[in-house]
mmCIF file of C-alpha atoms in Angstrom:
data_model
loop_
_atom_site.group_PDB
_atom_site.id
_atom_site.type_symbol
_atom_site.label_atom_id
_atom_site.label_comp_id
_atom_site.label_asym_id
_atom_site.label_seq_id
_atom_site.Cartn_x
_atom_site.Cartn_y
_atom_site.Cartn_z
ATOM 1 C CA MET A 1 -3.972 12.713 -35.027
ATOM 2 C CA GLY A 2 -4.635 11.747 -38.508
ATOM 3 C CA GLU A 3 -7.103 9.316 -39.039
ATOM 4 C CA ALA A 4 -4.826 5.824 -39.697
ATOM 5 C CA ASN A 5 -2.964 6.848 -36.327
ATOM 6 C CA ALA A 6 -5.698 7.850 -34.115
ATOM 7 C CA TYR A 7 -7.819 3.885 -35.279
ATOM 8 C CA ALA A 8 -3.916 2.677 -34.172
ATOM 9 C CA ALA A 9 -4.066 4.621 -31.198
ATOM 10 C CA LEU A 10 -7.302 3.754 -30.142
ATOM 11 C CA THR A 11 -6.775 0.151 -30.432
ATOM 12 C CA LYS A 12 -4.572 0.014 -27.798
ATOM 13 C CA GLY A 13 -6.580 1.966 -26.027
ATOM 14 C CA PHE A 14 -9.251 -1.479 -25.799
ATOM 15 C CA SER A 15 -6.168 -3.314 -25.426
ATOM 16 C CA GLY A 16 -4.419 -4.741 -22.799
ATOM 17 C CA LEU A 17 -4.619 -4.190 -19.154
ATOM 18 C CA GLY A 18 -6.862 -0.810 -18.358
ATOM 19 C CA VAL A 19 -8.521 0.779 -21.050
ATOM 20 C CA ASP A 20 -7.597 4.633 -21.899
ATOM 21 C CA GLU A 21 -10.953 6.654 -20.886
ATOM 22 C CA ASN A 22 -9.362 10.078 -22.229
ATOM 23 C CA LEU A 23 -8.079 8.526 -25.383
ATOM 24 C CA PHE A 24 -11.601 7.901 -25.655
ATOM 25 C CA ILE A 25 -12.871 10.583 -24.852
ATOM 26 C CA SER A 26 -10.655 13.398 -26.208
ATOM 27 C CA THR A 27 -10.852 11.113 -29.490
ATOM 28 C CA LEU A 28 -14.235 8.426 -29.748
ATOM 29 C CA GLY A 29 -15.831 11.135 -28.457
ATOM 30 C CA LYS A 30 -15.471 13.524 -31.651
ATOM 31 C CA TRP A 31 -15.692 10.958 -34.402
ATOM 32 C CA ASN A 32 -19.434 12.114 -36.009
ATOM 33 C CA ARG A 33 -21.634 8.452 -37.442
ATOM 34 C CA HIS A 34 -19.085 8.597 -40.758
ATOM 35 C CA GLN A 35 -15.816 7.692 -38.862
ATOM 36 C CA ARG A 36 -17.306 5.300 -36.088
ATOM 37 C CA GLN A 37 -17.887 3.096 -39.251
ATOM 38 C CA ILE A 38 -14.698 3.212 -41.046
ATOM 39 C CA TYR A 39 -13.729 2.227 -37.297
ATOM 40 C CA ARG A 40 -15.958 -1.090 -37.482
ATOM 41 C CA VAL A 41 -14.576 -2.439 -40.645
ATOM 42 C CA SER A 42 -10.900 -1.777 -40.445
ATOM 43 C CA THR A 43 -10.711 -3.339 -36.528
ATOM 44 C CA PRO A 44 -11.973 -7.346 -37.208
ATOM 45 C CA GLY A 45 -10.763 -8.413 -33.834
ATOM 46 C CA PHE A 46 -13.366 -6.435 -32.184
ATOM 47 C CA PHE A 47 -16.568 -6.921 -34.712
ATOM 48 C CA SER A 48 -17.285 -8.340 -37.850
ATOM 49 C CA GLU A 49 -19.976 -8.770 -39.786
ATOM 50 C CA ASP A 50 -23.265 -9.601 -39.218
ATOM 51 C CA GLU A 51 -25.784 -10.832 -41.604
ATOM 52 C CA ARG A 52 -27.490 -8.747 -41.346
ATOM 53 C CA GLN A 53 -25.438 -6.035 -43.240
ATOM 54 C CA PHE A 54 -24.012 -3.995 -39.874
ATOM 55 C CA GLN A 55 -20.149 -4.373 -37.518
ATOM 56 C CA ARG A 56 -21.503 -6.179 -34.988
ATOM 57 C CA TRP A 57 -19.395 -6.241 -31.580
ATOM 58 C CA ASP A 58 -17.619 -9.451 -30.746
ATOM 59 C CA ASP A 59 -19.787 -10.437 -27.858
ATOM 60 C CA GLN A 60 -16.295 -11.539 -25.906
ATOM 61 C CA HIS A 61 -14.714 -9.047 -26.721
ATOM 62 C CA ILE A 62 -17.725 -6.791 -24.771
ATOM 63 C CA LEU A 63 -17.321 -9.237 -21.489
ATOM 64 C CA GLN A 64 -13.073 -8.290 -21.816
ATOM 65 C CA LEU A 65 -14.233 -4.715 -21.885
ATOM 66 C CA ARG A 66 -16.316 -4.304 -19.028
ATOM 67 C CA GLN A 67 -14.075 -6.321 -17.018
ATOM 68 C CA GLU A 68 -11.020 -4.297 -17.808
ATOM 69 C CA PHE A 69 -13.437 -0.801 -17.072
ATOM 70 C CA LEU A 70 -13.578 -2.062 -13.723
ATOM 71 C CA ARG A 71 -9.663 -3.498 -13.286
ATOM 72 C CA LEU A 72 -9.181 0.280 -11.848
ATOM 73 C CA LYS A 73 -12.245 -0.180 -8.903
ATOM 74 C CA ASP A 74 -10.858 -3.731 -7.666
ATOM 75 C CA ALA A 75 -7.161 -2.481 -7.533
ATOM 76 C CA VAL A 76 -8.684 0.170 -5.398
ATOM 77 C CA VAL A 77 -11.352 -1.529 -3.561
ATOM 78 C CA LEU A 78 -8.349 -3.916 -2.876
ATOM 79 C CA TYR A 79 -5.361 -1.028 -2.461
ATOM 80 C CA THR A 80 -7.327 0.341 0.879
ATOM 81 C CA MET A 81 -8.513 -2.683 2.597
ATOM 82 C CA HIS A 82 -6.979 -4.269 6.185
ATOM 83 C CA PRO A 83 -4.122 -6.473 4.945
ATOM 84 C CA TRP A 84 -5.643 -8.505 6.504
ATOM 85 C CA GLU A 85 -9.022 -8.519 5.367
ATOM 86 C CA ARG A 86 -7.813 -8.071 2.196
ATOM 87 C CA ASP A 87 -5.592 -11.373 1.902
ATOM 88 C CA ALA A 88 -8.904 -13.412 3.713
ATOM 89 C CA ARG A 89 -10.660 -12.110 0.565
ATOM 90 C CA LEU A 90 -8.015 -13.617 -1.619
ATOM 91 C CA PHE A 91 -7.371 -17.236 0.270
ATOM 92 C CA LYS A 92 -11.664 -17.541 0.134
ATOM 93 C CA GLU A 93 -12.427 -16.074 -3.737
ATOM 94 C CA ALA A 94 -8.489 -18.717 -4.599
ATOM 95 C CA LEU A 95 -10.979 -20.792 -3.122
ATOM 96 C CA LEU A 96 -13.973 -20.643 -4.862
ATOM 97 C CA LEU A 97 -13.233 -20.945 -8.030
ATOM 98 C CA GLN A 98 -14.020 -24.154 -10.149
ATOM 99 C CA VAL A 99 -10.634 -25.245 -9.856
ATOM 100 C CA PRO A 100 -8.748 -23.560 -6.420
ATOM 101 C CA LYS A 101 -5.496 -21.434 -7.483
ATOM 102 C CA HIS A 102 -3.245 -23.546 -5.038
ATOM 103 C CA ASP A 103 -0.624 -20.776 -6.179
ATOM 104 C CA VAL A 104 -2.783 -17.747 -4.523
ATOM 105 C CA LEU A 105 -2.730 -19.919 -1.467
ATOM 106 C CA ILE A 106 0.996 -20.802 -0.680
ATOM 107 C CA GLU A 107 1.740 -17.091 -2.160
ATOM 108 C CA THR A 108 0.247 -15.564 0.721
ATOM 109 C CA ALA A 109 1.014 -17.962 3.188
ATOM 110 C CA CYS A 110 4.244 -18.371 2.689
ATOM 111 C CA THR A 111 5.219 -14.245 2.238
ATOM 112 C CA ARG A 112 3.472 -12.701 5.781
ATOM 113 C CA SER A 113 4.466 -12.243 8.973
ATOM 114 C CA SER A 114 3.242 -15.092 11.181
ATOM 115 C CA ASP A 115 1.481 -11.819 12.557
ATOM 116 C CA ASP A 116 -0.220 -10.450 9.235
ATOM 117 C CA LEU A 117 -1.044 -14.628 8.278
ATOM 118 C CA LEU A 118 -2.088 -14.815 12.188
ATOM 119 C CA GLY A 119 -4.684 -11.457 11.451
ATOM 120 C CA ALA A 120 -5.584 -13.124 7.853
ATOM 121 C CA ARG A 121 -6.870 -15.835 9.672
ATOM 122 C CA LYS A 122 -8.615 -14.431 12.566
ATOM 123 C CA ALA A 123 -10.201 -11.814 9.437
ATOM 124 C CA TYR A 124 -11.405 -15.057 7.706
ATOM 125 C CA HIS A 125 -13.062 -16.449 10.500
ATOM 126 C CA SER A 126 -15.123 -13.058 11.511
ATOM 127 C CA LEU A 127 -15.970 -12.588 7.329
ATOM 128 C CA PHE A 128 -17.037 -16.071 6.315
ATOM 129 C CA GLU A 129 -17.240 -17.879 10.024
ATOM 130 C CA HIS A 130 -15.349 -20.787 8.952
ATOM 131 C CA SER A 131 -11.619 -21.835 10.116
ATOM 132 C CA ILE A 132 -9.084 -21.204 6.570
ATOM 133 C CA GLU A 133 -8.552 -24.605 7.559
ATOM 134 C CA GLU A 134 -12.158 -26.600 7.541
ATOM 135 C CA ASP A 135 -12.088 -24.957 4.008
ATOM 136 C CA ILE A 136 -9.109 -26.417 1.953
ATOM 137 C CA ALA A 137 -10.240 -29.290 3.700
ATOM 138 C CA HIS A 138 -13.801 -28.914 2.560
ATOM 139 C CA HIS A 139 -12.172 -27.071 -1.102
ATOM 140 C CA ILE A 140 -9.384 -28.965 -2.283
ATOM 141 C CA LYS A 141 -11.058 -32.068 -3.571
ATOM 142 C CA THR A 142 -9.124 -35.776 -4.029
ATOM 143 C CA HIS A 143 -9.033 -36.083 -7.871
ATOM 144 C CA GLU A 144 -6.316 -36.522 -10.427
ATOM 145 C CA ARG A 145 -3.850 -33.621 -10.478
ATOM 146 C CA LYS A 146 -1.564 -31.740 -12.818
ATOM 147 C CA ILE A 147 2.117 -31.138 -11.825
ATOM 148 C CA MET A 148 4.384 -29.142 -14.447
ATOM 149 C CA TYR A 149 6.963 -29.230 -15.693
ATOM 150 C CA THR A 150 9.602 -27.095 -17.738
ATOM 151 C CA ASN A 151 7.194 -26.700 -21.162
ATOM 152 C CA LYS A 152 4.552 -28.906 -21.129
ATOM 153 C CA PHE A 153 2.581 -30.265 -18.635
ATOM 154 C CA SER A 154 1.553 -34.027 -17.645
ATOM 155 C CA ILE A 155 -0.392 -35.596 -15.791
ATOM 156 C CA SER A 156 0.310 -37.756 -12.822
ATOM 157 C CA ASN A 157 -1.231 -40.696 -10.513
ATOM 158 C CA LEU A 158 -0.742 -38.284 -7.073
ATOM 159 C CA PRO A 159 -4.549 -37.337 -5.727
ATOM 160 C CA PHE A 160 -5.098 -34.138 -4.072
ATOM 161 C CA CYS A 161 -4.678 -35.223 -0.582
ATOM 162 C CA TYR A 162 -1.227 -33.900 -0.502
ATOM 163 C CA ASP A 163 -1.474 -31.157 -1.436
ATOM 164 C CA LYS A 164 -4.536 -30.475 1.066
ATOM 165 C CA GLN A 165 -2.339 -30.798 3.822
ATOM 166 C CA LEU A 166 0.480 -29.328 2.925
ATOM 167 C CA LEU A 167 -1.720 -26.135 2.147
ATOM 168 C CA VAL A 168 -3.632 -26.185 5.116
ATOM 169 C CA ALA A 169 -0.093 -26.581 7.592
ATOM 170 C CA LEU A 170 0.818 -23.450 5.722
ATOM 171 C CA VAL A 171 -1.700 -21.723 7.122
ATOM 172 C CA SER A 172 -1.732 -22.946 10.079
ATOM 173 C CA SER A 173 2.045 -22.251 10.444
ATOM 174 C CA TYR A 174 2.957 -19.400 13.008
ATOM 175 C CA ARG A 175 7.300 -19.918 12.465
ATOM 176 C CA TYR A 176 9.559 -17.798 14.589
ATOM 177 C CA GLU A 177 11.028 -15.019 13.129
ATOM 178 C CA GLY A 178 14.352 -14.574 15.144
ATOM 179 C CA PRO A 179 18.010 -14.523 13.607
ATOM 180 C CA ARG A 180 19.380 -17.708 15.278
ATOM 181 C CA VAL A 181 20.386 -20.320 12.173
ATOM 182 C CA ASN A 182 21.153 -23.675 12.919
ATOM 183 C CA GLU A 183 22.897 -24.521 10.463
ATOM 184 C CA ASP A 184 23.993 -27.724 11.151
ATOM 185 C CA LEU A 185 20.113 -28.207 11.531
ATOM 186 C CA ALA A 186 19.365 -26.380 8.190
ATOM 187 C CA LYS A 187 22.041 -28.496 5.988
ATOM 188 C CA SER A 188 21.255 -32.237 7.639
ATOM 189 C CA GLU A 189 17.611 -30.576 6.563
ATOM 190 C CA ALA A 190 19.566 -29.539 2.637
ATOM 191 C CA LYS A 191 20.528 -33.189 2.918
ATOM 192 C CA ILE A 192 17.035 -34.757 3.577
ATOM 193 C CA PHE A 193 15.865 -32.760 -0.109
ATOM 194 C CA VAL A 194 18.563 -33.897 -2.255
ATOM 195 C CA ASN A 195 17.768 -38.495 -1.117
ATOM 196 C CA ALA A 196 14.275 -37.620 -1.154
ATOM 197 C CA LEU A 197 14.514 -36.313 -4.487
ATOM 198 C CA LYS A 198 16.705 -38.765 -6.045
ATOM 199 C CA ASP A 199 14.533 -41.379 -4.878
ATOM 200 C CA ALA A 200 11.843 -42.307 -7.835
ATOM 201 C CA LYS A 201 9.655 -44.357 -5.619
ATOM 202 C CA LYS A 202 7.564 -40.876 -4.339
ATOM 203 C CA THR A 203 7.519 -37.843 -4.734
ATOM 204 C CA LEU A 204 9.146 -34.579 -1.923
ATOM 205 C CA ILE A 205 5.185 -33.854 -1.829
ATOM 206 C CA GLU A 206 4.074 -37.332 -0.105
ATOM 207 C CA ASP A 207 7.345 -36.823 2.046
ATOM 208 C CA GLU A 208 6.507 -35.709 6.443
ATOM 209 C CA GLU A 209 10.224 -34.495 6.838
ATOM 210 C CA ILE A 210 9.257 -32.520 3.713
ATOM 211 C CA VAL A 211 5.985 -30.676 4.861
ATOM 212 C CA ARG A 212 7.361 -30.893 8.196
ATOM 213 C CA VAL A 213 10.382 -28.867 7.026
ATOM 214 C CA LEU A 214 8.433 -26.049 4.829
ATOM 215 C CA SER A 215 6.137 -25.867 7.326
ATOM 216 C CA THR A 216 7.117 -25.305 10.695
ATOM 217 C CA ARG A 217 11.411 -23.314 9.698
ATOM 218 C CA SER A 218 11.757 -20.206 10.067
ATOM 219 C CA LYS A 219 12.351 -18.481 7.098
ATOM 220 C CA LEU A 220 15.845 -17.947 7.180
ATOM 221 C CA HIS A 221 16.497 -20.912 8.429
ATOM 222 C CA LEU A 222 15.173 -22.164 5.471
ATOM 223 C CA LYS A 223 17.119 -20.167 3.006
ATOM 224 C CA ALA A 224 20.009 -21.248 4.916
ATOM 225 C CA ILE A 225 18.669 -25.164 3.938
ATOM 226 C CA TYR A 226 18.566 -23.352 0.329
ATOM 227 C CA SER A 227 21.845 -22.243 0.414
ATOM 228 C CA HIS A 228 23.303 -25.710 1.802
ATOM 229 C CA TYR A 229 21.264 -27.487 -0.436
ATOM 230 C CA LYS A 230 23.618 -25.448 -3.825
ATOM 231 C CA GLU A 231 27.017 -25.694 -2.509
ATOM 232 C CA MET A 232 25.879 -30.353 -2.274
ATOM 233 C CA THR A 233 23.894 -29.810 -6.083
ATOM 234 C CA GLY A 234 25.496 -27.115 -7.797
ATOM 235 C CA LYS A 235 21.553 -26.493 -9.104
ATOM 236 C CA PHE A 236 18.932 -24.026 -6.534
ATOM 237 C CA LEU A 237 16.347 -26.127 -4.713
ATOM 238 C CA ASP A 238 13.631 -25.127 -6.702
ATOM 239 C CA GLU A 239 15.622 -25.917 -10.628
ATOM 240 C CA ASP A 240 15.505 -29.575 -9.032
ATOM 241 C CA LEU A 241 11.335 -29.185 -8.467
ATOM 242 C CA ASP A 242 10.590 -27.711 -12.573
ATOM 243 C CA GLY A 243 8.738 -32.052 -11.458
ATOM 244 C CA ASP A 244 6.511 -30.260 -9.242
ATOM 245 C CA LEU A 245 5.147 -26.838 -9.106
ATOM 246 C CA THR A 246 3.183 -26.902 -5.820
ATOM 247 C CA LEU A 247 6.430 -27.031 -4.526
ATOM 248 C CA LYS A 248 8.638 -24.881 -6.620
ATOM 249 C CA GLN A 249 5.824 -22.064 -5.701
ATOM 250 C CA VAL A 250 6.658 -23.104 -1.791
ATOM 251 C CA VAL A 251 9.901 -23.731 -1.918
ATOM 252 C CA GLN A 252 10.163 -20.192 -3.998
ATOM 253 C CA CYS A 253 7.794 -17.545 -1.904
ATOM 254 C CA LEU A 254 9.820 -19.188 0.961
ATOM 255 C CA CYS A 255 13.372 -18.995 0.522
ATOM 256 C CA VAL A 256 13.483 -16.628 -2.676
ATOM 257 C CA PRO A 257 9.980 -14.782 -3.546
ATOM 258 C CA GLN A 258 11.267 -11.925 -5.609
ATOM 259 C CA THR A 259 12.648 -14.911 -8.673
ATOM 260 C CA TYR A 260 8.457 -16.412 -7.830
ATOM 261 C CA PHE A 261 6.607 -12.357 -8.446
ATOM 262 C CA SER A 262 9.370 -11.623 -10.633
ATOM 263 C CA GLN A 263 8.271 -14.566 -12.794
ATOM 264 C CA ILE A 264 4.318 -14.032 -11.570
ATOM 265 C CA LEU A 265 4.250 -10.098 -13.231
ATOM 266 C CA ILE A 266 6.880 -10.782 -16.764
ATOM 267 C CA VAL A 267 3.797 -12.969 -17.400
ATOM 268 C CA SER A 268 0.037 -11.655 -17.221
ATOM 269 C CA LEU A 269 1.794 -8.294 -18.389
ATOM 270 C CA ARG A 270 1.664 -9.755 -21.700
ATOM 271 C CA LEU A 271 -0.861 -8.244 -24.410
ATOM 272 C CA ASN A 272 -4.012 -11.183 -24.777
ATOM 273 C CA VAL A 273 -3.590 -12.783 -22.060
ATOM 274 C CA ASP A 274 -6.712 -15.202 -19.837
ATOM 275 C CA GLU A 275 -8.162 -13.016 -17.147
ATOM 276 C CA SER A 276 -6.862 -15.249 -14.521
ATOM 277 C CA ALA A 277 -3.043 -13.489 -15.657
ATOM 278 C CA LYS A 278 -4.550 -9.657 -15.568
ATOM 279 C CA ASP A 279 -5.754 -10.814 -12.504
ATOM 280 C CA SER A 280 -2.424 -12.012 -10.727
ATOM 281 C CA VAL A 281 -0.618 -8.082 -11.665
ATOM 282 C CA THR A 282 -4.013 -6.320 -9.280
ATOM 283 C CA ARG A 283 -3.160 -8.301 -6.503
ATOM 284 C CA VAL A 284 0.827 -8.447 -6.821
ATOM 285 C CA ILE A 285 1.526 -4.895 -6.498
ATOM 286 C CA VAL A 286 -1.101 -3.845 -4.530
ATOM 287 C CA THR A 287 -0.463 -6.558 -1.996
ATOM 288 C CA ARG A 288 3.681 -5.989 -2.246
ATOM 289 C CA ALA A 289 3.371 -2.319 -2.051
ATOM 290 C CA ASP A 290 3.896 -1.745 1.466
ATOM 291 C CA ASP A 291 6.450 -4.181 1.447
ATOM 292 C CA ASP A 292 9.978 -4.550 0.877
ATOM 293 C CA ASP A 293 9.362 -7.195 -1.658
ATOM 294 C CA MET A 294 8.546 -4.465 -4.157
ATOM 295 C CA LYS A 295 12.246 -2.722 -4.346
ATOM 296 C CA LEU A 296 13.111 -6.907 -4.578
ATOM 297 C CA ILE A 297 11.064 -7.172 -7.188
ATOM 298 C CA LYS A 298 11.627 -4.434 -9.105
ATOM 299 C CA LYS A 299 15.373 -5.150 -9.001
ATOM 300 C CA GLU A 300 15.015 -9.087 -10.183
ATOM 301 C CA PHE A 301 12.334 -8.016 -12.639
ATOM 302 C CA GLN A 302 14.664 -5.910 -14.377
ATOM 303 C CA SER A 303 18.093 -8.249 -14.238
ATOM 304 C CA LYS A 304 16.329 -11.018 -15.234
ATOM 305 C CA TYR A 305 14.202 -10.119 -18.024
ATOM 306 C CA GLY A 306 16.538 -6.902 -19.148
ATOM 307 C CA ILE A 307 12.957 -4.571 -18.944
ATOM 308 C CA THR A 308 12.241 -2.340 -15.795
ATOM 309 C CA LEU A 309 8.657 -3.065 -14.626
ATOM 310 C CA ALA A 310 7.247 0.555 -14.850
ATOM 311 C CA ALA A 311 8.112 -0.016 -18.880
ATOM 312 C CA LYS A 312 6.164 -3.974 -18.878
ATOM 313 C CA ILE A 313 4.126 -1.753 -17.412
ATOM 314 C CA GLU A 314 3.502 1.784 -19.414
ATOM 315 C CA GLU A 315 3.626 -0.372 -22.701
ATOM 316 C CA VAL A 316 1.440 -2.986 -22.010
ATOM 317 C CA ALA A 317 -1.662 -1.311 -19.293
ATOM 318 C CA ASN A 318 -3.659 1.787 -20.001
ATOM 319 C CA GLY A 319 -5.378 4.051 -18.310
ATOM 320 C CA SER A 320 -6.302 5.352 -14.717
ATOM 321 C CA TYR A 321 -5.182 2.062 -14.227
ATOM 322 C CA LYS A 322 -1.235 2.130 -15.112
ATOM 323 C CA ASP A 323 -1.503 5.111 -13.486
ATOM 324 C CA PHE A 324 -1.544 3.875 -10.384
ATOM 325 C CA LEU A 325 0.257 0.497 -11.100
ATOM 326 C CA LEU A 326 2.581 3.279 -11.565
ATOM 327 C CA THR A 327 2.534 5.165 -8.553
ATOM 328 C CA ILE A 328 2.659 2.175 -6.689
ATOM 329 C CA ILE A 329 5.430 0.947 -7.831
ATOM 330 C CA THR A 330 7.124 4.461 -7.677
ATOM 331 C CA LYS A 331 6.784 4.191 -3.579
ATOM 332 C CA SER A 332 9.606 1.716 -3.195
ATOM 333 C CA ASP A 333 12.276 4.411 -4.365
#
């Protein structure tokens, strides 16, 4: 490999998700002092000339590389955990952030079976000696919140307390999982959503009927509501919820989880995304590995973005971390 190609390959090995350990050993390990100096000078994104005439690593990139070296370990640890413990720890980590990650709480509460969600709540008791409900009540604060609109952010006067009520209801839910759906009831409840979206006096998350339906109905019943809403309005319910990210995520996770997870993956599988986005790749792939979800996610991903999930991982990820992700997602083939 010529030096120019080696420099380019090494730069790619330092970038993206994970690091290419074999490349570091086979290439960097063989370079002499002069070759390493040339690489530092030719890679200003990683190094900068110090006033004392040496090329110093960028501090932020050192931290990033240390995180990337740990990424495989974190994925392996999550993958080997009991699913109840894994979900309980994801709940806790999401709540302890300075700005709690509602999406992690929502996706875990809304995509698990009733028994698995109950198991995660039991595991939470064992691990943290609190209930998930009381920790949501403690950590989700009442203050201004951001509501996502298409391609922009806007501040709403709506306090977090409405999110808090919905999140507690979702994690407390034990939904019926049988095949029966009352179509007439589903149609009437679809009409509730239609009317609520037309009412400009309050947002849907303030509507007790909306919260009741989303937090108690079976997923088959909610999918029937989703279908009837489309028949009534010509649009999918989650499309009409672009003004409220929380409810949009809840509806997607309950009715079309493959759409939700595909969107997370395409945003996260890019170079130079922040650590939170990178963590989402590990979380989604590891937590969906043993579910039928993975087949649907891969199908939706390819249909929506014109590339297979495996090819996108190959494009962005590096080394053993990449190999581990690919091994997991191919299990569902």
